[in-house]
Amino acid sequence: MRRLRKIAEVVAVPVDASTTAYNTLWQLRADTWSSLEESAGQLVSASAGQRPFEQLAETVTGLLNTLGPIERLWAFPGTPAVQKLRRLLTAGNYGRFARLVSEIDRALATGSYRGRQTLDTGTDDEAVDRLLSPAEQAGTDRPYFEVLIVEDMTEQQERLLREEMRRWRRPDDPFIYEIVVLPSFDDAVMAARLNFRLQAVVVRRRFTHRSRHDSSSLAQFVYSGGTADLMQRSPNERAQILARSLARIRPELDLYLMTPISVEDLAGRLSHHYRRIFHIREGSLELHLSILDGVSARYRAPFFAALRSYSHRPTGAFHALPISHGNSIVQSNWIKDMVEFYGLDIFLAETSATCGGLDSLLEPTGPLRESQQLAARTFGARQTYFVTNGTSTANKIVVQALVQPGDIVLVDRNCHQSHHYGLMLAGAMVCYLDAYPLNQYSMYGAVPLAEIKRQLLALRRAGKLDRVKMLLLTNCTFDGIVYDVGRVMEECLAIKPDLVFLWDEAWFAFARFHPVYRPRTAMRAARTLAEKLRSPEYRDRYDAQVSDVGPVDAADDDVLLDRRLTADPARARVRVYSTQSTHKTLTSLRQGSMIHVWDQDFTQKVEETFHEAYMTHTSTSPNYQILASLDLGRRQAALEGFELVVKQIENAMRLRDAVDHHPLLRKYMRCLTTADLIPAGYRPAGIDQPLRSGLPNMIKAWEADEFVLDPSRVTIYIGATGIDADAFKRSHLMDRYGVQINKTSRNTVLFMTTIGTTRSSVAYLIEVLVTMARNLEAQLADMSLTERAGYEHAVRRLTAPSAPLPDFSGFHASFTDGNGLDTPEGDVRRAFYLAYNDAYCEYLMPEEVEQRMANGEQVVSTTYVTPYPPGYPVLVPGQLFSPQILAFMRSLDTPEVHGYRPDLGYRVYTGKALEIAATAYPAPPPAQAAPGAVPG
Ligand SMILES: Cc1ncc(COP(=O)(O)O)c(C=O)c1O
């Protein structure tokens, strides 16, 4: 609470327990312990007659009441601690009470409780003494986790079980764990949602449905759904249902079943969610070893381990790597500071060896291959590939692996530049899709499903559906708009059953580790869709659709646009790729990315071309440090991804609250909400601020809405400051306060929270924003009338909607396949390379472009023209200029426009070039420049 108070002082926001509304339970727990420590200290003084005693006793009891239901779900300090505290309080032993609270709070804050005894044995006094003993306070360095046992048992049985499990501990165990016992299905679900230290769950046969404890304060976290008749089911079925519910929340948990009936019969029949089944009478050693083994399997980091052990071996390096083992540095006169700064280990690990325990990235057969397999398991993919040059390269690899020249690819025009270049290199016929615009904020949202279906159906009408290969979308977008991935794929497959999907998840690797986000990730959606397509219920749905509208192939476009489509389970293939910048949202060195594959046809149709594409774009000297960091980043995500993402979201919500509730900040800034960024038509659940109105609302919206907003990305609207966002970012946030952000639009700044965001960094940002607002207030107070008018003008300019964001205008006919049918795809590669011949290009200032268009001429860009912000190409090679594009460009006040030279203007094709392009590839360049051409 002290830390939180500090934030609260800065931001002047009242802090209360209502923060649980959107899952800030972790913060509530930490803050309540801190508060209890503070009050307990005061209680000691009060008992000496210095403070109003009753009031403090009441506060302390209230805080213990808050902690009771929460601590039940944790092994440390757990229920025994709360009980002991209650007894000390009742006995008036305030000194011991305060010392115990203080030690628990310290242990929780520093993590030093790991490996300690829980407080369930001995008298209350013994427990306090033990906790305060130096040996106990030192804790242990071994990783610590908790294991949930689901069984309705007495306190006595629980204590015996705990002691029995502890008896198997050995000093050389790699980890240490404690157990937490809960009696019911609901308790288990709640613990899975809230106790992020859990790594394993042991389900025993006797558990009830509802919790017998009053957990109403945590009710929103139960949300297990569809289990009303649980107690009418057989014990096996109950165990299955519980396993499914737990796996949905935390697929990484190792589940074990202990049963009194014949395990041989059960094995093979029970859900694959159970890692192992044990007979209850066989004792707990096997269980103990399995628990450690399960966690070890996720803890393994084979490539990191191999690199580390290699780096400590003496070698004679006779290959081209002078920095290897630090050789070129440690003996240097001039660059010794390199070792001082980086440390020696990073150079000891510099190698390009592919043997001696290491492996080759291009043909992995050893530890690297195993690391990639572990990553595939963690991210729910069938195959995973590491990439050492970022998602920019990952995207090009996937596109090249799947797309042949002439294949049609549908792609969001706002996608990252790597797709534009990748599609160009691959020779794809690119069909750009327009996302819905957000003119008020000069941003785009995402591409509506109706737009995707409309384009697919137009291509069908033109007889080109067989050439359509891939749909490529960004999920989530830079601004945090998230697609309903499963629904998009399902409806597209209804029209084109072998369509391949590439989901650019550069910003979304973390999403796998939160139960609400996970269904909207490419890998999970692919698996769910494949399961759905196999189910009899789905076949029935498809049959019903056929009897309703006939086969999709023959149905009318309007009918198909109007209804939710079901794919033909006999024809649809699930072919899904995702690219993730691990380095953007999880732990990895810069440029560490992964490609995840869930493609039913991968081994038959793609593996070889994938390999070629991988070789095309991958360095033969990949950076091993990046690879090792990907391996460790995966380990971390597999073991603590859930905890980190939950905390990340809690921090983001804190930031939102602080900005929106602060009386001064509110005057100048506002966090954009789901309702601001996603038009109501795409949100059938009709919830304007899903997470803010409670976790169940977030779940509802994420299940139903076409688009949802990732709450961890906080876009702040700053129109009322009169400062444009670029200046806000550079001159204020970065230069003055060292706050880094990476995206702005005209009047918004995006603050990304990540797993590295801390509460202190949130507090610092708020402090900075408040200082900026105060300075602005002071300036406003001192302004002359003229200055005031200037400020008001700036505010009006920033708060008025921008010129409408231009739709894709179309390719010049020379770069289409020229069959006269009205589909928009174009050959960007041809348009791109034609411009390599300067003689075909000229520069035109914007007025000249306008003039030519007014004369009825078509003006065609030779290149990508990309203003930053917004950062997507307003023109691509071969694209026609339009009045809307010029108006938009004129309205921009961004200094940085790639592809446009202020001194020369736009680079466009000459009429002659377009004539040549209309026939085929250009003839060899003419010896002399064509008349009228301006050298580039
Ligand atoms: C949507 C998207 N895809 C891909 C990339 C490229 O990722 P990387 O920086 O890992 O090369 C980015 C980078 O910002 C991006 O925003």
mmCIF file of C-alpha atoms and ligand atoms in Angstrom, residues 387 389-396 414-419 473-478 504-507 579-584 590-594 713 742, ligand 1:
data_model
loop_
_atom_site.group_PDB
_atom_site.id
_atom_site.type_symbol
_atom_site.label_atom_id
_atom_site.label_comp_id
_atom_site.label_asym_id
_atom_site.label_seq_id
_atom_site.Cartn_x
_atom_site.Cartn_y
_atom_site.Cartn_z
ATOM 1 C CA VAL A 387 14.287 -16.275 -36.922
ATOM 2 C CA ASN A 389 16.277 -11.007 -38.207
ATOM 3 C CA GLY A 390 12.925 -10.053 -36.786
ATOM 4 C CA THR A 391 9.419 -10.555 -38.044
ATOM 5 C CA SER A 392 10.357 -8.440 -41.052
ATOM 6 C CA THR A 393 12.263 -11.493 -42.257
ATOM 7 C CA ALA A 394 9.826 -14.034 -40.851
ATOM 8 C CA ASN A 395 7.077 -12.505 -42.983
ATOM 9 C CA LYS A 396 9.147 -12.717 -46.153
ATOM 10 C CA ASN A 414 -1.948 -1.050 -43.478
ATOM 11 C CA CYS A 415 0.211 -4.071 -42.942
ATOM 12 C CA HIS A 416 3.871 -3.745 -42.074
ATOM 13 C CA GLN A 417 6.242 -2.816 -44.880
ATOM 14 C CA SER A 418 7.847 -6.266 -44.797
ATOM 15 C CA HIS A 419 4.671 -7.676 -46.343
ATOM 16 C CA LEU A 473 -3.751 -9.822 -41.756
ATOM 17 C CA THR A 474 -2.143 -8.168 -38.747
ATOM 18 C CA ASN A 475 -3.412 -9.424 -35.419
ATOM 19 C CA CYS A 476 -3.396 -7.436 -33.298
ATOM 20 C CA THR A 477 -2.862 -4.176 -35.128
ATOM 21 C CA PHE A 478 -0.340 -1.648 -33.895
ATOM 22 C CA ASP A 504 1.180 -11.243 -38.473
ATOM 23 C CA GLU A 505 1.323 -11.452 -34.698
ATOM 24 C CA ALA A 506 4.373 -9.231 -34.354
ATOM 25 C CA TRP A 507 2.670 -7.615 -31.351
ATOM 26 C CA THR A 579 4.857 -14.673 -37.246
ATOM 27 C CA GLN A 580 5.747 -13.198 -33.890
ATOM 28 C CA SER A 581 8.334 -10.678 -32.774
ATOM 29 C CA THR A 582 9.190 -12.444 -29.555
ATOM 30 C CA HIS A 583 11.454 -9.498 -28.826
ATOM 31 C CA LYS A 584 8.546 -7.064 -28.866
ATOM 32 C CA ARG A 590 16.255 -7.581 -30.387
ATOM 33 C CA GLN A 591 15.339 -9.290 -33.660
ATOM 34 C CA GLY A 592 14.407 -12.605 -32.057
ATOM 35 C CA SER A 593 11.239 -13.791 -33.781
ATOM 36 C CA MET A 594 9.398 -17.033 -34.357
ATOM 37 C CA ARG A 713 -2.131 -0.932 -25.366
ATOM 38 C CA ASN A 742 6.995 4.137 -30.646
HETATM 39 C C1 LIG B 1 2.741 -5.610 -37.747
HETATM 40 C C2 LIG B 1 4.221 -5.725 -37.808
HETATM 41 N N1 LIG B 1 4.755 -6.780 -38.425
HETATM 42 C C3 LIG B 1 6.092 -6.944 -38.501
HETATM 43 C C4 LIG B 1 6.949 -6.032 -37.954
HETATM 44 C C5 LIG B 1 8.429 -6.236 -38.071
HETATM 45 O O1 LIG B 1 8.897 -6.818 -36.921
HETATM 46 P P1 LIG B 1 10.438 -6.838 -36.514
HETATM 47 O O2 LIG B 1 10.732 -5.521 -35.909
HETATM 48 O O3 LIG B 1 10.522 -7.969 -35.560
HETATM 49 O O4 LIG B 1 11.232 -7.073 -37.749
HETATM 50 C C6 LIG B 1 6.446 -4.908 -37.289
HETATM 51 C C7 LIG B 1 7.352 -3.925 -36.680
HETATM 52 O O5 LIG B 1 7.002 -2.951 -36.111
HETATM 53 C C8 LIG B 1 5.033 -4.743 -37.237
HETATM 54 O O6 LIG B 1 4.482 -3.680 -36.645
#
